[in-house]
Structures are given as C-alpha cells and as structure tokens.
PDB file of C-alpha atoms in Angstrom:
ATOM      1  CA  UNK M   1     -36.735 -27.027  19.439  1.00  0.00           C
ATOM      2  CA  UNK M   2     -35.036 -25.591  16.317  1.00  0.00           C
ATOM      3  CA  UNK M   3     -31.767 -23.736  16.456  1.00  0.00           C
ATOM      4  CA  UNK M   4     -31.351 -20.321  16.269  1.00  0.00           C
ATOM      5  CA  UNK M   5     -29.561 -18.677  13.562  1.00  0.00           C
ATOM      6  CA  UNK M   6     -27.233 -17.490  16.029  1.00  0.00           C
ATOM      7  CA  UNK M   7     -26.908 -20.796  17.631  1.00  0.00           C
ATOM      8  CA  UNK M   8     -26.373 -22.364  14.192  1.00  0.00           C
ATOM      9  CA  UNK M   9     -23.530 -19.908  13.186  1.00  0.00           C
ATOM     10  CA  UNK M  10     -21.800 -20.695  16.972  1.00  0.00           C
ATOM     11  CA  UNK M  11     -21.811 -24.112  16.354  1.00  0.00           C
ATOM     12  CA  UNK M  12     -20.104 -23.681  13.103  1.00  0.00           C
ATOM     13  CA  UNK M  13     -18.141 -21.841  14.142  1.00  0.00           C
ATOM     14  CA  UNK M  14     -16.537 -24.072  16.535  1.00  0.00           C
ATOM     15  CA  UNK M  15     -16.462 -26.953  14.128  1.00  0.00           C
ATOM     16  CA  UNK M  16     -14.363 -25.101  11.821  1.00  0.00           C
ATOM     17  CA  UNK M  17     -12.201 -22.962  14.324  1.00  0.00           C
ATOM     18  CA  UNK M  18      -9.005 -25.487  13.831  1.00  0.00           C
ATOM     19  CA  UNK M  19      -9.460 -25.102   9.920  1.00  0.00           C
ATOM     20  CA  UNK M  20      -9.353 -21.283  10.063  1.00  0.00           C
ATOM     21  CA  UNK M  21      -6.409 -21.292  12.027  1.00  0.00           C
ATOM     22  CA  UNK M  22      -4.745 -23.420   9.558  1.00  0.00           C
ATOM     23  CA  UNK M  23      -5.712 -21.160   6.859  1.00  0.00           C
ATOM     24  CA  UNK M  24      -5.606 -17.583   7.955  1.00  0.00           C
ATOM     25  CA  UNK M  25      -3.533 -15.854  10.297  1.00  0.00           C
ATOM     26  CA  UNK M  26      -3.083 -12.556  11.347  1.00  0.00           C
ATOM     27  CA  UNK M  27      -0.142 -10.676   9.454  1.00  0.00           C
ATOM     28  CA  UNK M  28       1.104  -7.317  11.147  1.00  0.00           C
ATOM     29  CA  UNK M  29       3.565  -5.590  13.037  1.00  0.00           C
ATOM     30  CA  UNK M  30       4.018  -3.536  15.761  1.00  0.00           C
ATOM     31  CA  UNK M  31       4.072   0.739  14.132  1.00  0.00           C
ATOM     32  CA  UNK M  32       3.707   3.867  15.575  1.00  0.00           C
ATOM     33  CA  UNK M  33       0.313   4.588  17.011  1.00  0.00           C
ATOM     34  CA  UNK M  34       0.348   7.653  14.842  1.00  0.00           C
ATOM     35  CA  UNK M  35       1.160   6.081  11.303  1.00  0.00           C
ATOM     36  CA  UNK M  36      -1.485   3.712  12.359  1.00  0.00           C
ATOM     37  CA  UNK M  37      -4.198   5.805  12.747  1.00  0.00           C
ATOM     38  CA  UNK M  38      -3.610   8.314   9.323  1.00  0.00           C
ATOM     39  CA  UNK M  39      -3.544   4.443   7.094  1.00  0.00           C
ATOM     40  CA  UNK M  40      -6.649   3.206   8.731  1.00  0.00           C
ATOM     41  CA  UNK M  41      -8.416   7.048   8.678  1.00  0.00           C
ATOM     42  CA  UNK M  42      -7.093   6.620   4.606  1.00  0.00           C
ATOM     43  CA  UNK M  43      -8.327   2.980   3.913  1.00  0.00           C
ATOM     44  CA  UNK M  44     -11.713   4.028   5.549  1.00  0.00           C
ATOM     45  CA  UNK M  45     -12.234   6.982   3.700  1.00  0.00           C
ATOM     46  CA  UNK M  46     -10.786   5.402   0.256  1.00  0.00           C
ATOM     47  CA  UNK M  47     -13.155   1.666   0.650  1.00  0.00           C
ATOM     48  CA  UNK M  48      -9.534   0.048   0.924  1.00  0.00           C
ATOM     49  CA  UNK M  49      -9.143  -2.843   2.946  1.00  0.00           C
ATOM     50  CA  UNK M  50      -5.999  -3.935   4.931  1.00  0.00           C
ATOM     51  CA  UNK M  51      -5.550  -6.981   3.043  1.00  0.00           C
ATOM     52  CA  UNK M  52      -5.638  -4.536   0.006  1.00  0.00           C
ATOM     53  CA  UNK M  53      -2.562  -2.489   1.155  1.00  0.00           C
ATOM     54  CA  UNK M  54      -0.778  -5.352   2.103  1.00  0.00           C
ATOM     55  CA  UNK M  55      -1.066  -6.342  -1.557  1.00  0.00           C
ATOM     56  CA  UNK M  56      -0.106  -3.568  -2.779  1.00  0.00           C
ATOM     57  CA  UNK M  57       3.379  -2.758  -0.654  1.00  0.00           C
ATOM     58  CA  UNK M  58       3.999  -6.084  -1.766  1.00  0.00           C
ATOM     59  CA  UNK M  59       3.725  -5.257  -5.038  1.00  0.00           C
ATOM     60  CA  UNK M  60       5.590  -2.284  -4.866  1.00  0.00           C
ATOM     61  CA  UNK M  61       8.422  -3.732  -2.842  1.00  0.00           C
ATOM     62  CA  UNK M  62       8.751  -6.565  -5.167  1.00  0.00           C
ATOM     63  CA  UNK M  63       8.982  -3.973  -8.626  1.00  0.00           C
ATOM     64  CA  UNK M  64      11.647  -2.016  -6.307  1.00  0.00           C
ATOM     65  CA  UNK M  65      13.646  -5.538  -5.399  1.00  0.00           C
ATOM     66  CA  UNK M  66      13.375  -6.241  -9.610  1.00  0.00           C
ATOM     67  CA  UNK M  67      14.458  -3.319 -10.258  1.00  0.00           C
ATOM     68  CA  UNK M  68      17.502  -3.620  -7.754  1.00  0.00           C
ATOM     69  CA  UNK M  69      18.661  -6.409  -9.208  1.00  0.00           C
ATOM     70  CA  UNK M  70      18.368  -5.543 -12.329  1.00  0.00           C
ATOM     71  CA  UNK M  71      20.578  -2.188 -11.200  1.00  0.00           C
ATOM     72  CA  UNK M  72      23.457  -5.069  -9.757  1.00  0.00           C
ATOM     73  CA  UNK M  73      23.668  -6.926 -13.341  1.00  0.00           C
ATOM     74  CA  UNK M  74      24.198  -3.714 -15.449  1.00  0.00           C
TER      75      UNK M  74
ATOM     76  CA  UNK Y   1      24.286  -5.864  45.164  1.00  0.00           C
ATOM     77  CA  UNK Y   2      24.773  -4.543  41.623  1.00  0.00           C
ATOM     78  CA  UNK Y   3      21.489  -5.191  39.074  1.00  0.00           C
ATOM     79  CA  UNK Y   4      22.468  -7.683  36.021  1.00  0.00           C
ATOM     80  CA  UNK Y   5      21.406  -6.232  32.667  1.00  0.00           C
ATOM     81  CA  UNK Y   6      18.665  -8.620  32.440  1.00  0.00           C
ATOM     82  CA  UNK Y   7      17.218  -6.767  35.765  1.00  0.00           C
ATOM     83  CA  UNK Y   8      18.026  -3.045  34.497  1.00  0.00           C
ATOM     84  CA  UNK Y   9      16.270  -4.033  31.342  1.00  0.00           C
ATOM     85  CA  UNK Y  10      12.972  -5.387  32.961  1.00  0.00           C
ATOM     86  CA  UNK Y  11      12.924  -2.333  35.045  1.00  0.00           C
ATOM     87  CA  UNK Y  12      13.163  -0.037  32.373  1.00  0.00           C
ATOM     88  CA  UNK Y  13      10.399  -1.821  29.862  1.00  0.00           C
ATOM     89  CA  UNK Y  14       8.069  -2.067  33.115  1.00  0.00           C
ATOM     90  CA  UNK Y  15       8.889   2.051  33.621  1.00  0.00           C
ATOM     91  CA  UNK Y  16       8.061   2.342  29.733  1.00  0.00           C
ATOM     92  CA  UNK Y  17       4.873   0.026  29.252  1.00  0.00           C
ATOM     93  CA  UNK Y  18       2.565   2.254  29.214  1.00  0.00           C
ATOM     94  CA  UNK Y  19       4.027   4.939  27.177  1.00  0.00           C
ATOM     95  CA  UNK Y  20       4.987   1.978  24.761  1.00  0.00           C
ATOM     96  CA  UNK Y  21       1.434   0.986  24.299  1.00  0.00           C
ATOM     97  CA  UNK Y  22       0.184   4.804  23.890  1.00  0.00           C
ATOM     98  CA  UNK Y  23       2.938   5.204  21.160  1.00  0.00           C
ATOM     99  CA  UNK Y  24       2.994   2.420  19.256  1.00  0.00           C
ATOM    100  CA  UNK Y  25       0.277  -0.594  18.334  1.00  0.00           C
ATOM    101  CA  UNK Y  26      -0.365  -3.648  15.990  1.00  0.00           C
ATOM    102  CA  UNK Y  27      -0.974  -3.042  12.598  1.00  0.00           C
ATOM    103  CA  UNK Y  28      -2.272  -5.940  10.982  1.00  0.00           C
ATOM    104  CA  UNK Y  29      -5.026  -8.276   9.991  1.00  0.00           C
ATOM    105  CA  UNK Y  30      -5.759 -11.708   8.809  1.00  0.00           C
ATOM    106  CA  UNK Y  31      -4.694 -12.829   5.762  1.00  0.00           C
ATOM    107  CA  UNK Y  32      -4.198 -16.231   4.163  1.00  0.00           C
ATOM    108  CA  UNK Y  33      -1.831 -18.142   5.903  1.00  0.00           C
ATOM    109  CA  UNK Y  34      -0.482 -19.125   2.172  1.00  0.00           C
ATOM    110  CA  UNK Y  35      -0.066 -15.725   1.389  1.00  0.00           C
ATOM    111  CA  UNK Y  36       1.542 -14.020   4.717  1.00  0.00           C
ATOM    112  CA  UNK Y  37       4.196 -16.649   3.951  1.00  0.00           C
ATOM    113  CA  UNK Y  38       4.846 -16.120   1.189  1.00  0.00           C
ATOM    114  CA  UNK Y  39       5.320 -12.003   1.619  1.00  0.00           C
ATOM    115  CA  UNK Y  40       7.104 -13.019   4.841  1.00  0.00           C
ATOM    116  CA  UNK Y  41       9.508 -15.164   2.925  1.00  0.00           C
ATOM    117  CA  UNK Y  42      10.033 -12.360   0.179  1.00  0.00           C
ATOM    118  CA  UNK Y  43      10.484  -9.485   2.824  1.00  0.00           C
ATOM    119  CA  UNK Y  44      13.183 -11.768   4.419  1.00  0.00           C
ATOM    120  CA  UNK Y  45      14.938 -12.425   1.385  1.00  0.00           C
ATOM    121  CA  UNK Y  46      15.252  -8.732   0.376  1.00  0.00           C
ATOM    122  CA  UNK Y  47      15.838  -7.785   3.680  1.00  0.00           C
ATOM    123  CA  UNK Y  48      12.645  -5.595   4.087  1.00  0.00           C
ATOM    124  CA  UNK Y  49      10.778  -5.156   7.244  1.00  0.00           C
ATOM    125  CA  UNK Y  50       6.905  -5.341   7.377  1.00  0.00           C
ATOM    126  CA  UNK Y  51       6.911  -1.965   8.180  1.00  0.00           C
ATOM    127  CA  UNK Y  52       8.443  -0.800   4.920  1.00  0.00           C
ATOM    128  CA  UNK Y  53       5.826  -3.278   2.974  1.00  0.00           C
ATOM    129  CA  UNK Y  54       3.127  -1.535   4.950  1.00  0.00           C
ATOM    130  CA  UNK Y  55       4.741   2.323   3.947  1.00  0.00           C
ATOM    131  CA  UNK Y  56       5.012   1.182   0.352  1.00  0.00           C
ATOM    132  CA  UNK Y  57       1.362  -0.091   0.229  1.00  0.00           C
ATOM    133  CA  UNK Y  58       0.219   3.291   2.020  1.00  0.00           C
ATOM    134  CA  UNK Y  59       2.469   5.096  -0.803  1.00  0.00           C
ATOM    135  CA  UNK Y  60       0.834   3.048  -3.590  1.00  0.00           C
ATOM    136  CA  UNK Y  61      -2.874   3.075  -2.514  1.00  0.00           C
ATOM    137  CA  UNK Y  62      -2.251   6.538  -2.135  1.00  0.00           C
ATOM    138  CA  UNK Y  63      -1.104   7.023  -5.529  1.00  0.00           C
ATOM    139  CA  UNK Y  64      -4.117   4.808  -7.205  1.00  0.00           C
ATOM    140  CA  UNK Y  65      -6.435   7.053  -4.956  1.00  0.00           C
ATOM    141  CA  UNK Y  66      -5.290  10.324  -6.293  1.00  0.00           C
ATOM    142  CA  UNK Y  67      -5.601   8.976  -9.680  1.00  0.00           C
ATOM    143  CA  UNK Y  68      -9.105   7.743  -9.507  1.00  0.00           C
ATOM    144  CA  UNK Y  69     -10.197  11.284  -8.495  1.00  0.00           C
ATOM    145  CA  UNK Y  70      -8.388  12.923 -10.836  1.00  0.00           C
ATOM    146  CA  UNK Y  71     -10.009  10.756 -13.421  1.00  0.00           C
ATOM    147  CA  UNK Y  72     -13.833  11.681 -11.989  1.00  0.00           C
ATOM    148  CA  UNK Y  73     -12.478  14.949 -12.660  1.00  0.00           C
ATOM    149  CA  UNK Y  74     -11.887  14.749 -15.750  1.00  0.00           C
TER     150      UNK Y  74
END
C-alpha cells in the first residue's frame, strides 16, 4: 500500500530528527509574562518573526558595544 | 531542628511556583545553532543579558515599523 503524505513526512521526520538538533536550537530566556505578550501581540501584528527580532537586538547591541568602545579609545 | 538554607530555599520556590510561572515565561524560538552561538558568545563578551538583546530588538523593530508607516503615509 502506498504511504500517506502524512506517513511520509513522519518518517522523515524521524530520519532527520538528530540532524535538526545539531543544527537548530531553541534560543530564549526566561521574561516577564507581560513583556512577553506586548512583543509577540507586536511581531504578529507587524509580520515580524522571532528570529527577526533576535536579529535585530543583535544588531543594535552590537552598534551600541562599537560605539562603547569607540567612547573608551577617545 | 533548625532548616539549612538549601531547605528554606526549596520551600520558598515550591510556595512561589505557581506565581513564578503566571509572572514570568520563555521567550524564545529556534534559531540556528551557528547563529545562537555566536550572539551567545557576543552577549557574554559585552556582558549583555538575552533579555537586553531581546528589549533592543523590540526597540529596533519598533522603530523600522513606525517608519514603514510613516512612509505609506507619505
């Protein structure tokens, strides 16, 4: 009998479960329920994604340490 | 016989568990492992915490967000 789609998708699933794990994992931190829920209510209503934010405080953060630096040497 | 700290402290986070979990939760998501470790190393360098990373992307997003509307506007 052919596979399902679903059964096709399990099985791949399993095959590759060790390789995900080697390439993703989950980045967060525990915040307060309240800051929580006003990002996610913004992401959703802006199309952002998490991964997106996380970009882009580490963007920020990383201008800011530049900049600190920079402040030191003068 | 008089509790050690380890006992008083147990106590206290079993007391608090619940209002712990109503106040505060996980923030986070999966990224690529070769990424996370990077930021992680950065934030750790600079002394950051992911918290801060995750206010400064809010802040940024936030920003870019208020921008792209006021440029529809325009």
């Amino acid at each position: 009998m052919a596979k399902t789609k679903a059964e096709i998708d399990k099985n791949y699933e399993e095959r590759h479960k060790e390789e995900r794990k080697e390439k993703y994992l989950v980045w967060g931190t525990s915040v307060s329920r309240k800051f929580a829920e006003e990002v996610n209510a913004f992401l959703k209503e802006n199309g952002y994604t998490k991964v997106r934010l996380i970009e882009a405080g580490y963007k920020l953060l990383k201008e800011e340490a530049a900049g600190n630096k920079k402040d030191k040497a003068e």
